[in-house]
Structures are given as C-alpha cells and as structure tokens.
Coordinates of C-alpha atoms in Angstrom, one line a residue:
X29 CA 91.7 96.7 98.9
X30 CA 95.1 96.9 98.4
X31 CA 97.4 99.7 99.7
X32 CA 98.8 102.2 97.3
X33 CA 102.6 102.6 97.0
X34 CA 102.8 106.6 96.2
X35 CA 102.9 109.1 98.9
X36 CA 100.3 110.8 96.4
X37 CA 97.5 108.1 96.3
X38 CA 97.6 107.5 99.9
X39 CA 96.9 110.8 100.7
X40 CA 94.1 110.4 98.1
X41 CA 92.7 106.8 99.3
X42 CA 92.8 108.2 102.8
X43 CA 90.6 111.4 102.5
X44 CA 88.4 109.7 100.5
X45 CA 88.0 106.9 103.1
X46 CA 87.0 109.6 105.8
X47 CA 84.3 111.1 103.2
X48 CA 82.8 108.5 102.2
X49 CA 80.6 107.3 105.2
X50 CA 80.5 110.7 106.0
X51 CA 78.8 111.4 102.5
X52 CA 76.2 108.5 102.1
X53 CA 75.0 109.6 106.1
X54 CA 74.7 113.4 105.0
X55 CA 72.6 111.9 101.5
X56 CA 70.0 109.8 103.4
X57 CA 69.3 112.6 105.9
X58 CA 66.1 114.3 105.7
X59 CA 67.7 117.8 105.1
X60 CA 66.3 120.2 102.6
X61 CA 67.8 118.7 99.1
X62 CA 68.9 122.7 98.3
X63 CA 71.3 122.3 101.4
X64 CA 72.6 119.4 101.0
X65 CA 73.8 119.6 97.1
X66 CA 75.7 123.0 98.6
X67 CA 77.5 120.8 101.2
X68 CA 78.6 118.5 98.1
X69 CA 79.8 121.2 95.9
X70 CA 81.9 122.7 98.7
X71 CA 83.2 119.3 99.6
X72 CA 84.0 118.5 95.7
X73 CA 85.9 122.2 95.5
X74 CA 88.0 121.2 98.5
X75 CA 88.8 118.4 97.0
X76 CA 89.8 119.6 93.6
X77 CA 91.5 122.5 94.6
X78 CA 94.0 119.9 97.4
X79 CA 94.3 117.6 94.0
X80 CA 95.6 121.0 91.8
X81 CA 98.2 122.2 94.5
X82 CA 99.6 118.6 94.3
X83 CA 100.1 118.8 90.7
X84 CA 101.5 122.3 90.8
X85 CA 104.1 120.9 92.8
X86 CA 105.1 117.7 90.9
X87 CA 104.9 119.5 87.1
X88 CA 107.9 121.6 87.9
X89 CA 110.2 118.2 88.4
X90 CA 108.8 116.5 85.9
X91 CA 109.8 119.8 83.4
X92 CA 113.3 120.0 84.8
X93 CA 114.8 116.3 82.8
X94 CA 113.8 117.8 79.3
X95 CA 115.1 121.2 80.2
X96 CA 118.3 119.6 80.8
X97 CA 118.6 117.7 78.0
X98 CA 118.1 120.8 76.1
X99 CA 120.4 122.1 77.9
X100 CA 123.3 120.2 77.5
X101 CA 122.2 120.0 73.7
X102 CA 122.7 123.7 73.3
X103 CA 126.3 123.2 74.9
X104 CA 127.2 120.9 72.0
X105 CA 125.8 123.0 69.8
X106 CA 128.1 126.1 71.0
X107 CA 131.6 124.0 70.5
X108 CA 134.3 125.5 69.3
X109 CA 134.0 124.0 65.5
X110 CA 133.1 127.3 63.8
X111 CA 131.3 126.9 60.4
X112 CA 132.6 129.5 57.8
X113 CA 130.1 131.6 57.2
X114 CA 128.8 132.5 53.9
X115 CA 130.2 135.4 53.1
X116 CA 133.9 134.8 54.0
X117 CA 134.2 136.2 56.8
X118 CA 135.4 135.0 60.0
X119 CA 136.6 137.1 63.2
X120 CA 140.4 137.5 64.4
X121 CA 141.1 135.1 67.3
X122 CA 139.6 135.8 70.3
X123 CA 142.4 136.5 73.2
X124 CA 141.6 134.6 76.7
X125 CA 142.3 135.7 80.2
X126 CA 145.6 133.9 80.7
X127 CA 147.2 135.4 77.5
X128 CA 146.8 132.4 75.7
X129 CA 145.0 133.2 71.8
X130 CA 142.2 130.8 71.1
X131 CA 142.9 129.1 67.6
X132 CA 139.6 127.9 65.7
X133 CA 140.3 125.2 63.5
X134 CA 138.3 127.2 60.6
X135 CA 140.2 125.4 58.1
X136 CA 138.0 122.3 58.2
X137 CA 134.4 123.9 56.9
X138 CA 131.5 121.9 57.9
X139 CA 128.8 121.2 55.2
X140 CA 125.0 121.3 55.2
X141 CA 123.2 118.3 55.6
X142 CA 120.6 119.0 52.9
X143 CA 121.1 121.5 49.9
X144 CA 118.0 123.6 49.7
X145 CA 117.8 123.6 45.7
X146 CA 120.2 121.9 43.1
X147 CA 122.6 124.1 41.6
X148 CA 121.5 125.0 37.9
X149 CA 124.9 123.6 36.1
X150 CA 123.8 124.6 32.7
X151 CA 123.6 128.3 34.1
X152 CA 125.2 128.8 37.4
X153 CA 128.4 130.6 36.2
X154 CA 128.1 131.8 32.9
X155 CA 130.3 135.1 32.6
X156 CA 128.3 137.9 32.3
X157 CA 129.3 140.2 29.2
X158 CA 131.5 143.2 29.9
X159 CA 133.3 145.8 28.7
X160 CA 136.8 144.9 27.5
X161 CA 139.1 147.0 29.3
X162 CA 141.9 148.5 27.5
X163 CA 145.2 146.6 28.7
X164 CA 147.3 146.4 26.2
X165 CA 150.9 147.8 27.1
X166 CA 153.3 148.1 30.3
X167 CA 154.5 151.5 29.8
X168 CA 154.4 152.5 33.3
X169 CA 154.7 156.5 34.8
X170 CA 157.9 157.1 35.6
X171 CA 159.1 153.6 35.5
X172 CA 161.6 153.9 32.8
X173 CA 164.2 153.1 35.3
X174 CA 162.4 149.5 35.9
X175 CA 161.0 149.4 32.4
X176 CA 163.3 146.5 30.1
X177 CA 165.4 147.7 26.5
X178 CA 163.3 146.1 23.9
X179 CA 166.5 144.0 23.1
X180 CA 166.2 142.4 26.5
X181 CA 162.7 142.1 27.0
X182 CA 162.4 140.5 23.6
X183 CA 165.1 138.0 25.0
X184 CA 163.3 137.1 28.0
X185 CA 159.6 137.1 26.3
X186 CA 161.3 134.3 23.9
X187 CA 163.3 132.7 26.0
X188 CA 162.7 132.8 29.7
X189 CA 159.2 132.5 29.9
X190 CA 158.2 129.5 28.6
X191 CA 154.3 128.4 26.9
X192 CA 154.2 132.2 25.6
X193 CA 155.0 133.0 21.5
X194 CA 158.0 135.0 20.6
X195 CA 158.4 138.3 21.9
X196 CA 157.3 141.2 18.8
X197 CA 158.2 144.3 18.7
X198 CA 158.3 146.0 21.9
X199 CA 158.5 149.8 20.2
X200 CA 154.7 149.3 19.5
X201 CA 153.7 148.4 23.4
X202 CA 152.6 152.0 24.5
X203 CA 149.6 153.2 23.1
X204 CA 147.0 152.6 25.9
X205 CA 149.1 151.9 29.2
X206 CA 149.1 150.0 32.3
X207 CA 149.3 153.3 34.8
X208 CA 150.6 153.2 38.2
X209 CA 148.1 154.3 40.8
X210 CA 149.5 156.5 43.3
X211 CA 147.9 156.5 47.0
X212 CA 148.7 155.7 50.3
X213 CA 149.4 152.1 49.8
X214 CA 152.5 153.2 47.8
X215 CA 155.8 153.9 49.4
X216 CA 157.0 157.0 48.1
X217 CA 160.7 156.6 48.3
X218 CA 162.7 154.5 46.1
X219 CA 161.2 153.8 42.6
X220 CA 157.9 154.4 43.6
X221 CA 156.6 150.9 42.7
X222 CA 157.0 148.8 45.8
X223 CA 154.1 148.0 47.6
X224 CA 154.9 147.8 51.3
X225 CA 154.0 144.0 53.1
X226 CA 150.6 143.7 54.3
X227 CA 150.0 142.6 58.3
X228 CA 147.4 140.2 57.4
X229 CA 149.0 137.4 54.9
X230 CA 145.8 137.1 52.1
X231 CA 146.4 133.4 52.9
X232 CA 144.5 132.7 56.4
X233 CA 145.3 129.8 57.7
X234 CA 143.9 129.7 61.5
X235 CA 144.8 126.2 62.6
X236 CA 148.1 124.3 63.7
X237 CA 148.0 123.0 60.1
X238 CA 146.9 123.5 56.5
X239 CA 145.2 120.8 54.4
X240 CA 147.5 117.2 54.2
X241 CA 147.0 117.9 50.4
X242 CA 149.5 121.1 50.4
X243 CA 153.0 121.2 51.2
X244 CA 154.3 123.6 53.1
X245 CA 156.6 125.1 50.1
X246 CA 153.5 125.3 48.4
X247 CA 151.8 127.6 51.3
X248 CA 155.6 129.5 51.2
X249 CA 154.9 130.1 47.2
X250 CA 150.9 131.1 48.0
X251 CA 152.2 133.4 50.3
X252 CA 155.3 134.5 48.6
X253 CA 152.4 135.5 45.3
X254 CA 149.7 136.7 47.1
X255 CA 151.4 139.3 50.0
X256 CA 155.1 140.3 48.0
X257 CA 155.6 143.4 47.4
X258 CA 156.1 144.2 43.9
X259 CA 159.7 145.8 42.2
X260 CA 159.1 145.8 38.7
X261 CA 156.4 144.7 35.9
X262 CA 158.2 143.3 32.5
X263 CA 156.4 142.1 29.4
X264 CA 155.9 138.8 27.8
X265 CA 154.8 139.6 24.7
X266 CA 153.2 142.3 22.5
X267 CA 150.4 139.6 21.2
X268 CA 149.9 138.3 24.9
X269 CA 147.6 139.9 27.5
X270 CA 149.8 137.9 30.0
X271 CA 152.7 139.7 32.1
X272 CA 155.5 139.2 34.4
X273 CA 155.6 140.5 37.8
X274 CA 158.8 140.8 39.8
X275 CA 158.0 140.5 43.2
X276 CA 160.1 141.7 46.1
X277 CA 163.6 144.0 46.0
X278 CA 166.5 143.1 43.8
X279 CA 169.6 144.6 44.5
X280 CA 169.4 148.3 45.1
X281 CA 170.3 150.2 41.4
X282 CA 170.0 147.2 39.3
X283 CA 167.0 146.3 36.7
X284 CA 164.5 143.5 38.3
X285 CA 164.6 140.6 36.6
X286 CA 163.4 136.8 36.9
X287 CA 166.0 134.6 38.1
X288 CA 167.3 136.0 41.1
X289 CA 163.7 137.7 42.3
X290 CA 161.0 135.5 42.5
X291 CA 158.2 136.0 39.5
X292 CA 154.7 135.3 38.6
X293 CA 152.6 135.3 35.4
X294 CA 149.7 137.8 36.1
X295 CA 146.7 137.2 33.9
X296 CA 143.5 138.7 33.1
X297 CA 140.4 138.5 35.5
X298 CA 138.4 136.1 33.0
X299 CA 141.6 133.2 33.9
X300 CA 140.9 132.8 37.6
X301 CA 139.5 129.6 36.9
X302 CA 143.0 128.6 37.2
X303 CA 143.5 129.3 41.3
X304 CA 140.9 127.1 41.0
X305 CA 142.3 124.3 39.2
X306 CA 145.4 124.6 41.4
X307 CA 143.9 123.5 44.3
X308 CA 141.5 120.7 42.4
X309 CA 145.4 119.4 41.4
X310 CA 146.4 119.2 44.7
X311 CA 143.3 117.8 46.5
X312 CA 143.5 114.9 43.5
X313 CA 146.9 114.4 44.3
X314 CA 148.2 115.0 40.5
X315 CA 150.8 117.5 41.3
X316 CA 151.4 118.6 38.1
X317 CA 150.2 122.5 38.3
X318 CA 152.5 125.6 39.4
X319 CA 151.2 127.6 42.6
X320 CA 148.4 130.1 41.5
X321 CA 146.8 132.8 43.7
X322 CA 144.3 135.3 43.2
X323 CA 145.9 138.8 44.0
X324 CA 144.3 142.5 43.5
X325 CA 146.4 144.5 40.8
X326 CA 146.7 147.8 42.9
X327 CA 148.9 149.3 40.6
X328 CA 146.3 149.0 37.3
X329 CA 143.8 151.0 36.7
X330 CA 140.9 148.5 37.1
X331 CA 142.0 147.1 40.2
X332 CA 140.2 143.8 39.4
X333 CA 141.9 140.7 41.1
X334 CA 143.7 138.4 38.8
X335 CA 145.6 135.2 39.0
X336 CA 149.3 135.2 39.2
X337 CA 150.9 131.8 38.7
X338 CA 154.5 131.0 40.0
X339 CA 156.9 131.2 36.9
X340 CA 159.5 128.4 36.8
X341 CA 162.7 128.6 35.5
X342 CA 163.0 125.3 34.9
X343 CA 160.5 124.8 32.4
X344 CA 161.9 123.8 28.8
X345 CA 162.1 126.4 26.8
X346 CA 159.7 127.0 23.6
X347 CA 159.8 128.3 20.4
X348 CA 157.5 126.7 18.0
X349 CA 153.8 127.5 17.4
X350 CA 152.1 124.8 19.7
X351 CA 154.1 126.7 22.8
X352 CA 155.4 123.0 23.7
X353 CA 158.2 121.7 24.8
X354 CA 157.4 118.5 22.5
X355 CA 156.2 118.5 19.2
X356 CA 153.0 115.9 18.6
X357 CA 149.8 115.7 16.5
X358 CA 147.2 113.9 17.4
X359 CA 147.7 110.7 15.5
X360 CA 151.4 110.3 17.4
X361 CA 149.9 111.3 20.4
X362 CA 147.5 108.3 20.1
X363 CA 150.1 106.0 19.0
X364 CA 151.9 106.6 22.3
X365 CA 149.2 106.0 24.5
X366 CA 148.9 102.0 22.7
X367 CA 153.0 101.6 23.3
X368 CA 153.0 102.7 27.0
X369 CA 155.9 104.1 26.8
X370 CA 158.3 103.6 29.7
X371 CA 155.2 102.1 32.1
X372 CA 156.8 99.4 34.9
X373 CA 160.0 100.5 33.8
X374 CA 160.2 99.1 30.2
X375 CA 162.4 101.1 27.9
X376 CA 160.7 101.7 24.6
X377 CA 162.1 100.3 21.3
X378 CA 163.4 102.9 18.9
X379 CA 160.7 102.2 16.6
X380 CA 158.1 102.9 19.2
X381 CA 158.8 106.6 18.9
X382 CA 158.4 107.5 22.3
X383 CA 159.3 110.5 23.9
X384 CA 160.7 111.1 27.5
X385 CA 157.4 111.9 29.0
X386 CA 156.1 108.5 30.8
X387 CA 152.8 107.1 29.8
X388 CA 150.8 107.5 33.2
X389 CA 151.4 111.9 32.6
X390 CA 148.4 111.4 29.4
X391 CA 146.2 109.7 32.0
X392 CA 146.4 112.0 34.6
X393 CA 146.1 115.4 31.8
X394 CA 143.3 113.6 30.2
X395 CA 141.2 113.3 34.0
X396 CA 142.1 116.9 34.9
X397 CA 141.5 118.6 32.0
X398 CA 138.2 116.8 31.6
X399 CA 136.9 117.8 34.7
X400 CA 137.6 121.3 34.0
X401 CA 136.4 121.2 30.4
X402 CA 140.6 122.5 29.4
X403 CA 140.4 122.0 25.4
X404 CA 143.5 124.3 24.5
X405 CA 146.3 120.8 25.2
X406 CA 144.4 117.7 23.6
X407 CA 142.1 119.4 21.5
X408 CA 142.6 123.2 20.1
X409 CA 140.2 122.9 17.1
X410 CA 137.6 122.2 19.4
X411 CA 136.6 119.0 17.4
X412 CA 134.5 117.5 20.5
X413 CA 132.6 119.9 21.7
X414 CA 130.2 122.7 20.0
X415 CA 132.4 125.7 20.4
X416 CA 131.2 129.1 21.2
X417 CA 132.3 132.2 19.7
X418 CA 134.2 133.1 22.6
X419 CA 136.4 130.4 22.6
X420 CA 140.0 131.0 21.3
X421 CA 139.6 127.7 18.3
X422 CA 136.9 130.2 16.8
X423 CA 138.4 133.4 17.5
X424 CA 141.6 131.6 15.4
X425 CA 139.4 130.6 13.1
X426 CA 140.6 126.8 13.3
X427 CA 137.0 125.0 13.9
X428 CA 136.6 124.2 10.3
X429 CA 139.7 121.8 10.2
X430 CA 138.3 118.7 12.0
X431 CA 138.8 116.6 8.7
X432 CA 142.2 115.5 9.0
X433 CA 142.4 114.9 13.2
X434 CA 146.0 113.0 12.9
X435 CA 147.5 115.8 11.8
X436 CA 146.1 118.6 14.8
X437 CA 149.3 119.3 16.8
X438 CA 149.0 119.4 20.8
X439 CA 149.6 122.3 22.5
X440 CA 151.0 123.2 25.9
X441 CA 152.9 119.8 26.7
X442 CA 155.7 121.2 28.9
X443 CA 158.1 119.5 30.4
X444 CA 160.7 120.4 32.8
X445 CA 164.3 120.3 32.5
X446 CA 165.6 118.3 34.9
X447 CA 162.4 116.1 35.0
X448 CA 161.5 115.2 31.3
X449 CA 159.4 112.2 32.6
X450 CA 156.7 114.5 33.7
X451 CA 154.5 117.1 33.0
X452 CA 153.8 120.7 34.1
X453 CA 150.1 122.1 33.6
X454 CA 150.5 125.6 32.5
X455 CA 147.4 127.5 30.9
X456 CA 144.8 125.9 33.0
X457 CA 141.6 128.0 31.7
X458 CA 138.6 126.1 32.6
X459 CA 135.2 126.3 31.8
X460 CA 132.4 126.0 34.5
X461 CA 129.3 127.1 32.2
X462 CA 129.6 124.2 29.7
X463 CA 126.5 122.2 29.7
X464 CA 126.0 118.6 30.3
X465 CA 125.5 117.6 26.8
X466 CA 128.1 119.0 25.5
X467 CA 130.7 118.0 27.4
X468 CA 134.4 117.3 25.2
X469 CA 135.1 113.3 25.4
X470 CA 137.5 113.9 22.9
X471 CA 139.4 114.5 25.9
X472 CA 139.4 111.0 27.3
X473 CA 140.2 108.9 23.8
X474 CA 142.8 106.7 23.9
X475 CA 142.6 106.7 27.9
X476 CA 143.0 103.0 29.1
X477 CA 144.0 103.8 32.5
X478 CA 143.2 106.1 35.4
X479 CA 145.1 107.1 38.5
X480 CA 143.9 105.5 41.4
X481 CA 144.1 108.0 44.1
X482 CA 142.3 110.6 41.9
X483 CA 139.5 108.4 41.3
X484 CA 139.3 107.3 44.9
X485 CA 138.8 111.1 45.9
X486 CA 136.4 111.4 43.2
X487 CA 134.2 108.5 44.9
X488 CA 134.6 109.4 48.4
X489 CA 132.0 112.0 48.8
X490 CA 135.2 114.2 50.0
X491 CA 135.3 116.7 46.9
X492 CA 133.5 119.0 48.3
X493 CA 134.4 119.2 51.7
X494 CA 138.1 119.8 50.7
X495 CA 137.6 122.2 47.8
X496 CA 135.8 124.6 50.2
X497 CA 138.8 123.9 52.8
X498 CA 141.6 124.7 50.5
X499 CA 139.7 127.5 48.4
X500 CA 138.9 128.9 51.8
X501 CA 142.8 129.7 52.5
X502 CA 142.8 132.0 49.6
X503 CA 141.2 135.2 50.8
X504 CA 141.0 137.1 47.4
X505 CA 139.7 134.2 45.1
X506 CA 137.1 133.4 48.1
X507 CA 135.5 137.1 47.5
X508 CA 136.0 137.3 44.0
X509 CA 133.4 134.3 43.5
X510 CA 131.0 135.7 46.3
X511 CA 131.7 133.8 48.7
X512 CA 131.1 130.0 49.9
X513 CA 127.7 130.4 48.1
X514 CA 129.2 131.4 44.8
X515 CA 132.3 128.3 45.3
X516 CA 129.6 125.9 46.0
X517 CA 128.4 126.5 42.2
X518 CA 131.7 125.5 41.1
X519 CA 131.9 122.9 43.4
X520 CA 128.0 121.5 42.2
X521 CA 129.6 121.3 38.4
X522 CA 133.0 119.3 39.3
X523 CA 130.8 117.0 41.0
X524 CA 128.3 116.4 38.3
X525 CA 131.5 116.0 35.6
X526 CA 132.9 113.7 38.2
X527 CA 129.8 111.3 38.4
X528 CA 129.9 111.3 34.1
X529 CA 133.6 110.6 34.4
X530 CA 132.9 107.9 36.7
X531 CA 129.8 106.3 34.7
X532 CA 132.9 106.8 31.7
X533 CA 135.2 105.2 33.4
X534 CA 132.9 101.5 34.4
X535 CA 131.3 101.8 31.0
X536 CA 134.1 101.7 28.9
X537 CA 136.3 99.2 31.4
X538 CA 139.0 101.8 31.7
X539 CA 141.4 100.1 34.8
X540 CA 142.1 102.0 38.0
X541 CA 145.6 101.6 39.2
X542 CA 148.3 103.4 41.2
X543 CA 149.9 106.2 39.5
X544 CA 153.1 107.3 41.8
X545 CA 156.0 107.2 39.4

C-alpha cells in the first residue's frame, strides 16, 4: 500500500486504518445484532460529518481563483472608453481631486458586435408627410433697419450668391413672414436680432483631437455656423425657399452684409441630408463640399433645425438656368470623360473641347452623388431612376423629355475662381428612402475610373465607425435624427449602396487609382 501525498488522504487512510480491525472484531462478536448496527451508524456519522468539515474548508479556496478572474474582468469592463449612448447624451467631464478635468475620448464610438435585426433600407427613413409651413418671405418685425433695398438685395440674390436663379422682385416678398421670436434668448439692446453666444459650443468635441478626416478650419467654420450669433437675415430669391444668414456683428450703424461678416445659406428642414453628406465628403477624403451644420432657427416661427452651409465668395458667379458655372449637356459631358482632359498633366487639344475642370473631379461627383442617390447635377430629368411625385424633375414637369439625353444640360457644376480645376458640391440633397431596385446608374455612365482612397474606405469595414464619430460632433443634427439609433439607419443604407457600388465597380472593370491632383 502506498502512502498518500495529500495532507487530506492521510488523515483519511489513517482513521480508517485504526477502524478497521476495530470494526471486523466488533462484527464477529456475539453481541445483539440491534446493538451492534447502532455502533456502525454512529461510527459512519462520525465519519461523514469529519469528511464534510474538510470540504467546507477547501470549497472556499477553490471559489476564490474564479472570483478573481471575474474580478479583474469587471475592471476592464469599467475603463475609461465610454460608449455613446443611444440617445446622445453624454455627461460634462467629471472633475478629480487634484483639479485636474478627466477628458473621455467620446469622440471614438465603439460599435456592437452583432446588430440585433437588419435595418429595413427600403423603409427605414422615408419622410413622413407634413404640413407645409408657410415660409415664404423675410420681412422681419422691426428689422427694417437690417432689412436690404430691393435694388441691393436683387444685386446680391444675382450676383453674390452663387447656384441660386436671379433675384425677382423683392416688393412681392411679404405676404406671410419670417417673424422674429422675442424671449429671453434675445438681447434686447441694439437691433434686437443678435443672439447672444452660447457657453456650450453645439460642436462637442471631448478629446485632445477631432477626427484626422477634418481640418481644424473646418471645426473653426462648424463652429463659426452652428454657435454665431446672428446680425441680419437677407434674401436670395423670391422663387427660392433658401436664405442668407449674416452671422456675427458688422460695424456698428452699417447694413450686414456678406463679405466682410461671415454668411451661411440656411435651408429648409427636409435638406439636412446635406450635414450629412458633408461629413461622408470628408471621411471619403473628396473634399469637395462647403462646411454644413445643423442649427435651430430661434428666430422663425417653427423653430425646426435646419442646415446652414458656409457661403463662399469665391464661387464663380452664375447666371444661366442650369445655376452653373459651366454650361454642358449630357452628350459633351460624356465626350469629356473619353478625352481625359488634363489627366497626368496633358494639355487638351483645342478640338478636344475641354473645359478647365480636370477629369478626375467627374469621377469623384459621380461616386458621391451615387452613394447619396444626388440626381439634380448629372441627371435632372430623372431619366435613371422612377421618380416620385415629390421629386423637383416631376414637380418641373421635365420627366417626359428622356428622348433626346445629349441634349439634357448639367446642373450645379461650380467651380471656384481661383481654382477652375476643381469642383465645389453645392445642393447636396440626398435621398435615403430610395429602394434597392431602383437605384440611378445613370449616375456612374461614362465612369472609367475611381478614386482610390474613397474606395479603400468604402472596403475597410471603417464607414461606419467614422460616420457615427464625425456625426457625433454635431449636437443638433445628432438629435434631429433621434439619436445614434436613428444615424445608424442612414448609416445601414450607405453601406448597402456601397457594397452595389463595389459589385459596379469589379463587374464593369472600372480601375482604382490615386486621385490627389
């Protein structure tokens, strides 16, 4: 018999070693039976009961590895790497004991592992129907003072705001007016229309650093449309619903204008999807949108928030029909894209009929405005797609001409003027309810090349993760879509278009190259 090795078992062999001689003399005595069974029971309790205790004591050491592990899984649970919640809200910064302020890096957004249930893309975000609100005029109360002659205001509705028609008649703005909205976020000196500088910018950014994808001047011109106070509203256009803010103070007794002051195009509610194509420029590295925030009109009467883009100056003035800077039609526009005009530096022959505008600016249009379904540049009949009755080619009443495409003219090419070798996307309306099959690839014809970088971001699983970053930073938008849950929606559409624009892109042989000029 071999000795046992555990302080445990030897305790065990030895007791049992005693008991057994002990036992087999007590079984072959003559004793009454009923005695002797009462003598083994006892002796078996004993012995049970020594054999419990000694578990007792080893269970508890055994328990405390696991409860350790757990342990020290719950502490990396609890880092500090705070997951936005859904609803958009996140806490201040929490102050420690040595005065220091605790920064969470909240502008990296973690993502689920697992999505519960795919997004419905065919009816996530279609717009629900609702009354039209009367905005038609800018006659504010008591803002005659700020309020432009109709001589000037027709000068800068023509001339100084570019990819807008021709300013009308400005005697017939009036009838149903924009009214100011007096409280007590209205200063009451002054003219009564400056709005004083909130505490809290309506661009959070809580980290060292925003997202690699936007410059620092373009956080300055977020922040610069989303928190400025306001000096003075003046009008585009009697046929356009879009207007002109004048943000901060001009010189004290003089009319606010654009130039000096810094400006932005406020639109109507039902255009927010262009904050959204903002940052889907940026993240794809195009770079070829103006700043655009979401911002809450105190001073109408809805109070609805709306997107305000950064007017530029330097945009080409326009005065034809198309709102352009260039005047094409289809059939030259396609006739550009087989001469390459100015790609690896070659200057075009005269015959070629080039414009200034390099040939790599189409490619990069085409893949934006595909993703976001944009049909009012490459395609305003609405030839590749079946159009709704809310769409502007049926509202027109220009669906019927799809006979003649070559003679369609493009709309909303804009250059700048001291850049005529690119583009500027201005009226970026997209559409998130369109369905799968019906999807415009009139949008992509003629497209024989696609810009690298943009493609790479489309295949590295990325998308998503940075649209919820860079949406996050933009406090108004974020809550106007109902949060991350309602953003991921939008997000689950891009993605899908991006997976069909990738299948385009192998299926036809399309090539992928660098796109940096």
């Amino acid at each position: 018999m071999t000795c046992p090795d555990k302080p445990g078992q030897l305790i065990n062999w030895f007791i049992c070693s005693l008991c057994t001689p002990w036992m087999r003399k007590l079984w072959s005595s003559r004793r009454p039976r009923t005695r002797r069974n009462l003598l083994l029971g006892t002796a078996c309790a004993i012995y049970l009961g020594f054999l419990v205790s000694q578990v007792g004591r080893t269970s508890p050491q055994h328990r405390r590895a696991p409860e350790q592990r757990q342990h020290q899984n719950r502490d990396a649970a609890d880092a500090p790497f705070p997951e936005i919640p859904l609803d958009g809200t996140l806490a201040p910064p929490e102050s420690q004991g040595n005065g220091t302020t605790l920064q969470p890096n909240v502008v990296y957004i973690t993502l689920r592992s697992k999505r519960s249930k795919p997004a419905n893309i065919r009816g996530t975000v279609k717009p629900k129907r609702r009354k039209k609100y009367a905005v038609a005029s800018l006659a504010l109360e008591g803002l005659n003072r700020l309020s432009l002659q109709p001589q000037e205001a027709a000068r800068v509705a023509g001339a100084e705001v570019p990819g807008h028609a021709q300013g009308g008649n400005l005697d017939k703005i009036g009838e149903r007016s924009w009214r100011l909205v007096r409280g007590p976020g209205v200063r009451a000196g002054g003219p009564g229309f400056l709005l004083p500088k909130t505490r809290e910018s309506n661009i959070r950014i809580y980290s060292q650093s925003s997202p690699s994808w936007l410059s620092k001047e373009d956080i300055h011109r977020m922040r610069l449309l989303a928190d400025s106070a306001v000096a003075g509203l003046q009008p585009v256009s009697s046929k356009s619903d879009v207007h002109l803010l004048v943000l901060e103070r001009s010189a004290a007794g003089s009319v606010p204008r654009c130039g000096p002051s810094p400006c932005g195009l406020l639109k109507q509610p039902l255009d927010m999807s262009e904050v959204f194509a903002f940052h889907l420029d940026r993240i794809l590295g195009l770079n070829r949108t103006l700043p655009s925030v979401s911002r809450k009109s105190e001073f109408i009467q809805d109070g609805r928030p709306r997107p305000v883009i950064l007017w530029d100056s330097s945009l080409s003035p326009t005065s034809n029909e198309t709102q352009s800077s260039v005047k094409l039609t289809w059939g030259t526009y396609q006739q550009l894209l087989k001469q390459k005009c100015w790609q690896n530096g070659r200057v075009p022959k005269p015959e070629w009929g080039c414009t200034e505008i390099h040939h790599h600016e189409w490619s990069k249009m085409a893949l934006f405005d595909f993703l976001l379904q944009i049909y009012n540049r490459l395609d305003t009949n609405c030839c590749g797609f079946r159009p709704r009755k809310e769409d502007a080619c049926v509202q027109n009443g220009r669906k019927p001409k799809c006979d003649d495409q070559d003679s369609v003219a493009l709309a909303h090419v804009i250059q700048q003027k001291h850049d005529p070798r690119h583009l500027v996307f201005v009226d970026n309306k997209g559409f998130f309810d369109r369905s799968e099959d019906n999807l415009n690839f009139k949008l992509l014809e003629g497209i024989k090349e696609f810009p690298e970088y943009a493609v790479s971001v489309l295949k590295s699983q990325h998308l998503r993760q940075k649209l919820l970053q860079s949406l996050f930073l933009d406090k108004v938008y974020w809550e106007s879509q109902g949060g991350r849950q309602g953003i991921e929606k939008l997000i689950d559409v891009i993605e899908q278009r991006a997976k069909i624009l990738l299948t385009y892109i192998n299926a036809h042989g399309a090539k992928v190259i660098p796109m940096n000029e």
